[in-house]
């Protein structure tokens, strides 16, 4: 499996933004190349937030780059794209179109600035986003962290794919575990005394009512 990381952050507190693709050019050439000046050195407006096509220009810049990234990505590859609030929704629309909604894996929230962005007008933003897409989600397998010693003791069953699993009770424990916290999760289940199978409906075979004691059922 191959992972690609593409950072495309555009902070809303910037008055304008430019996309330098070639740092080897001189400053004058660069300013002309990015549309900030003409051939005679006269300055032109850049893509400011007051521009009516501000988001459209950003999307036009990103689309061919993501199209190329998709073509370069292996079939079992995954791409991660860093973005902030300013263009996150637009970026997801582009990725849904290019990579397919079915290949969307997750939008991960990253705590980027614990103090909050001080230049924000209303709420100090703490986070950015990391959009994750697969080239083909049927070919990928994202593994978590290795099991700890306690996990290994807890996950003491193995399935046909050599994956470890554990049995969990039907009762909720910990936070909001009391039936008064979630009354809609406190109800009977019905047990067949012959084979111990369960049902949510009472019947001739499933007639024994079982309620969780004090606590509520765990949501599946």
Short mmCIF file of C-alpha atoms in Angstrom, two decimals:
data_model
loop_
_atom_site.label_atom_id
_atom_site.label_comp_id
_atom_site.label_asym_id
_atom_site.label_seq_id
_atom_site.Cartn_x
_atom_site.Cartn_y
_atom_site.Cartn_z
CA UNK A 1 0.00 0.00 0.00
CA UNK A 2 1.20 3.54 -0.75
CA UNK A 3 0.23 6.69 1.13
CA UNK A 4 0.29 10.19 -0.35
CA UNK A 5 0.10 13.34 1.74
CA UNK A 6 -0.95 16.56 0.04
CA UNK A 7 -1.11 19.76 2.07
CA UNK A 8 -3.46 22.42 0.76
CA UNK A 9 -4.15 24.80 3.62
CA UNK A 10 -5.67 28.20 2.92
CA UNK A 11 -6.17 30.20 6.10
CA UNK A 12 -9.06 32.58 6.12
CA UNK A 13 -7.10 35.25 7.97
CA UNK A 14 -4.82 35.80 4.95
CA UNK A 15 -5.91 38.78 2.81
CA UNK A 16 -4.81 37.03 -0.40
CA UNK A 17 -3.05 33.87 -1.50
CA UNK A 18 -0.84 32.82 -4.41
CA UNK A 19 0.34 29.43 -5.59
CA UNK A 20 4.10 29.42 -6.31
CA UNK A 21 4.99 26.33 -8.35
CA UNK A 22 8.53 27.31 -9.28
CA UNK A 23 10.85 28.80 -6.67
CA UNK A 24 13.82 28.86 -9.03
CA UNK A 25 12.55 31.93 -10.87
CA UNK A 26 13.53 35.48 -10.06
CA UNK A 27 11.16 37.59 -7.99
CA UNK A 28 10.10 39.68 -11.01
CA UNK A 29 9.44 36.57 -13.09
CA UNK A 30 7.59 34.98 -10.21
CA UNK A 31 5.36 38.02 -9.70
CA UNK A 32 4.52 38.06 -13.38
CA UNK A 33 4.03 34.30 -13.52
CA UNK A 34 1.58 34.34 -10.59
CA UNK A 35 -0.35 37.25 -12.11
CA UNK A 36 0.68 39.86 -9.57
CA UNK A 37 2.38 42.08 -12.17
CA UNK A 38 2.37 42.40 -15.93
CA UNK A 39 5.42 42.41 -18.21
CA UNK A 40 6.11 46.06 -17.36
CA UNK A 41 6.08 45.49 -13.60
CA UNK A 42 2.64 46.89 -12.93
CA UNK A 43 0.91 45.20 -10.02
CA UNK A 44 -2.39 43.41 -10.49
CA UNK A 45 -4.89 42.18 -7.91
CA UNK A 46 -4.42 38.64 -6.59
CA UNK A 47 -7.09 36.23 -5.39
CA UNK A 48 -8.40 38.15 -2.38
CA UNK A 49 -11.39 37.09 -0.30
CA UNK A 50 -13.35 40.02 -1.71
CA UNK A 51 -13.05 38.49 -5.17
CA UNK A 52 -16.37 37.02 -6.28
CA UNK A 53 -14.51 34.05 -7.77
CA UNK A 54 -12.28 33.50 -4.73
CA UNK A 55 -13.36 29.91 -4.11
CA UNK A 56 -13.76 29.14 -7.80
CA UNK A 57 -10.16 30.15 -8.51
CA UNK A 58 -8.93 27.97 -5.65
CA UNK A 59 -10.89 24.99 -6.96
CA UNK A 60 -9.56 25.56 -10.49
CA UNK A 61 -6.06 25.50 -9.04
CA UNK A 62 -6.65 22.29 -7.06
CA UNK A 63 -8.59 20.24 -9.61
CA UNK A 64 -5.77 19.42 -12.08
CA UNK A 65 -3.33 18.73 -9.22
CA UNK A 66 -5.69 16.23 -7.61
CA UNK A 67 -6.46 14.72 -11.02
CA UNK A 68 -2.73 14.13 -11.51
CA UNK A 69 -2.35 12.78 -7.96
CA UNK A 70 -5.16 10.30 -8.61
CA UNK A 71 -3.50 9.05 -11.80
CA UNK A 72 -0.17 8.62 -10.03
CA UNK A 73 -1.71 6.81 -7.08
CA UNK A 74 -1.46 3.03 -6.99
CA UNK A 75 -4.69 1.02 -7.03
CA UNK A 76 -4.22 0.13 -3.36
CA UNK A 77 -3.06 3.63 -2.49
CA UNK A 78 -4.49 6.15 -0.03
CA UNK A 79 -4.20 9.93 -0.18
CA UNK A 80 -4.35 12.29 2.83
CA UNK A 81 -5.02 15.99 2.17
CA UNK A 82 -4.60 18.64 4.85
CA UNK A 83 -7.06 21.53 4.72
CA UNK A 84 -8.65 24.14 6.97
CA UNK A 85 -12.25 25.34 7.35
CA UNK A 86 -11.98 27.84 4.52
CA UNK A 87 -12.05 25.30 1.66
CA UNK A 88 -12.78 21.97 3.37
CA UNK A 89 -16.26 21.60 1.89
CA UNK A 90 -15.06 22.52 -1.60
CA UNK A 91 -12.13 20.13 -1.37
CA UNK A 92 -14.45 17.27 -0.45
CA UNK A 93 -16.64 18.02 -3.47
CA UNK A 94 -13.60 17.85 -5.75
CA UNK A 95 -12.40 14.61 -4.18
CA UNK A 96 -15.87 13.06 -4.37
CA UNK A 97 -15.95 13.81 -8.09
CA UNK A 98 -12.39 12.73 -8.90
CA UNK A 99 -11.91 9.81 -6.51
CA UNK A 100 -15.53 8.83 -5.96
CA UNK A 101 -17.75 9.21 -2.90
CA UNK A 102 -17.47 5.47 -2.32
CA UNK A 103 -13.70 5.84 -1.82
CA UNK A 104 -14.05 8.42 0.96
CA UNK A 105 -12.44 6.95 4.10
CA UNK A 106 -12.64 9.67 6.72
CA UNK A 107 -12.37 13.36 7.55
CA UNK A 108 -9.93 13.42 10.45
CA UNK A 109 -9.92 16.40 12.82
CA UNK A 110 -6.41 17.47 13.82
CA UNK A 111 -5.73 19.68 16.83
CA UNK A 112 -3.29 22.03 15.14
CA UNK A 113 -3.23 24.98 17.52
CA UNK A 114 -4.15 24.27 21.18
CA UNK A 115 -4.42 28.00 22.00
CA UNK A 116 -6.68 28.74 19.07
CA UNK A 117 -5.96 30.96 16.09
CA UNK A 118 -5.83 34.45 17.60
CA UNK A 119 -6.59 36.25 14.34
CA UNK A 120 -10.04 34.63 14.00
CA UNK A 121 -12.89 37.09 14.43
CA UNK A 122 -15.39 35.08 16.45
CA UNK A 123 -14.18 31.66 17.60
CA UNK A 124 -10.48 30.84 17.93
CA UNK A 125 -10.01 27.80 15.67
CA UNK A 126 -8.07 24.93 17.20
CA UNK A 127 -8.14 22.44 14.38
CA UNK A 128 -7.52 21.61 10.75
CA UNK A 129 -8.79 18.64 8.77
CA UNK A 130 -7.21 15.67 7.03
CA UNK A 131 -9.32 14.22 4.23
CA UNK A 132 -8.55 10.59 3.51
CA UNK A 133 -9.50 8.89 0.21
CA UNK A 134 -8.60 5.55 -1.30
CA UNK A 135 -7.94 4.95 -4.97
CA UNK A 136 -9.99 1.78 -4.63
CA UNK A 137 -11.44 1.07 -1.20
CA UNK A 138 -11.91 -2.63 -1.96
CA UNK A 139 -8.12 -3.05 -2.17
CA UNK A 140 -6.95 -1.23 0.95
CA UNK A 141 -6.50 -2.30 4.55
CA UNK A 142 -5.78 0.34 7.17
CA UNK A 143 -4.29 -1.18 10.30
CA UNK A 144 -4.35 0.39 13.73
CA UNK A 145 -1.68 0.46 16.39
CA UNK A 146 -0.14 -2.84 17.54
CA UNK A 147 -2.01 -4.55 20.37
CA UNK A 148 -0.66 -3.95 23.86
CA UNK A 149 -0.06 -6.81 26.29
CA UNK A 150 -3.43 -6.12 27.93
CA UNK A 151 -5.11 -6.03 24.49
CA UNK A 152 -3.61 -9.38 23.57
CA UNK A 153 -4.98 -10.89 26.75
CA UNK A 154 -8.36 -9.29 26.11
CA UNK A 155 -8.57 -10.12 22.38
CA UNK A 156 -8.20 -13.85 22.90
CA UNK A 157 -10.17 -15.09 19.86
CA UNK A 158 -8.92 -15.44 16.28
CA UNK A 159 -11.06 -15.55 13.14
CA UNK A 160 -10.47 -17.25 9.78
CA UNK A 161 -8.40 -14.26 8.58
CA UNK A 162 -6.10 -14.51 11.61
CA UNK A 163 -7.61 -11.35 13.09
CA UNK A 164 -8.01 -11.08 16.85
CA UNK A 165 -11.39 -10.32 18.37
CA UNK A 166 -13.04 -10.29 21.79
CA UNK A 167 -16.47 -10.87 23.22
CA UNK A 168 -18.28 -7.92 24.77
CA UNK A 169 -21.35 -7.93 26.93
CA UNK A 170 -24.61 -6.38 25.79
CA UNK A 171 -24.67 -4.02 28.77
CA UNK A 172 -23.35 -0.48 28.59
CA UNK A 173 -20.65 0.45 31.07
CA UNK A 174 -18.93 3.70 31.93
CA UNK A 175 -20.29 7.13 30.95
CA UNK A 176 -24.09 7.39 30.53
CA UNK A 177 -24.50 3.75 31.45
CA UNK A 178 -27.51 4.15 33.75
CA UNK A 179 -30.95 3.49 32.38
CA UNK A 180 -31.98 6.98 33.51
CA UNK A 181 -29.33 8.41 31.16
CA UNK A 182 -30.81 6.70 28.09
CA UNK A 183 -34.30 5.40 28.86
CA UNK A 184 -34.81 4.42 25.22
CA UNK A 185 -31.98 1.87 25.62
CA UNK A 186 -33.66 0.12 28.55
CA UNK A 187 -35.99 -2.61 27.30
CA UNK A 188 -36.34 -6.40 27.53
CA UNK A 189 -34.80 -8.98 25.24
CA UNK A 190 -36.33 -12.42 25.00
CA UNK A 191 -34.39 -15.65 25.38
CA UNK A 192 -35.10 -19.13 24.08
CA UNK A 193 -34.26 -21.42 27.02
CA UNK A 194 -33.50 -24.36 24.71
CA UNK A 195 -30.76 -22.87 22.53
CA UNK A 196 -30.19 -19.54 24.40
CA UNK A 197 -30.85 -17.54 21.23
CA UNK A 198 -32.30 -14.07 21.71
CA UNK A 199 -34.98 -11.96 20.07
CA UNK A 200 -36.44 -8.49 20.47
CA UNK A 201 -39.92 -9.91 20.02
CA UNK A 202 -41.67 -12.16 22.52
CA UNK A 203 -42.88 -15.45 21.06
CA UNK A 204 -43.66 -19.03 22.02
CA UNK A 205 -40.00 -19.97 21.65
CA UNK A 206 -38.53 -16.75 23.04
CA UNK A 207 -40.52 -16.16 26.19
CA UNK A 208 -38.02 -15.39 28.96
CA UNK A 209 -37.67 -11.64 29.56
CA UNK A 210 -34.20 -10.29 30.38
CA UNK A 211 -33.56 -6.70 31.48
CA UNK A 212 -30.18 -5.10 32.17
CA UNK A 213 -29.77 -4.51 35.91
CA UNK A 214 -29.64 -0.76 36.72
CA UNK A 215 -27.72 -0.08 33.54
CA UNK A 216 -28.89 0.08 29.93
CA UNK A 217 -28.18 -1.99 26.84
CA UNK A 218 -25.12 -1.13 24.80
CA UNK A 219 -25.85 0.35 21.38
CA UNK A 220 -24.47 -1.88 18.62
#
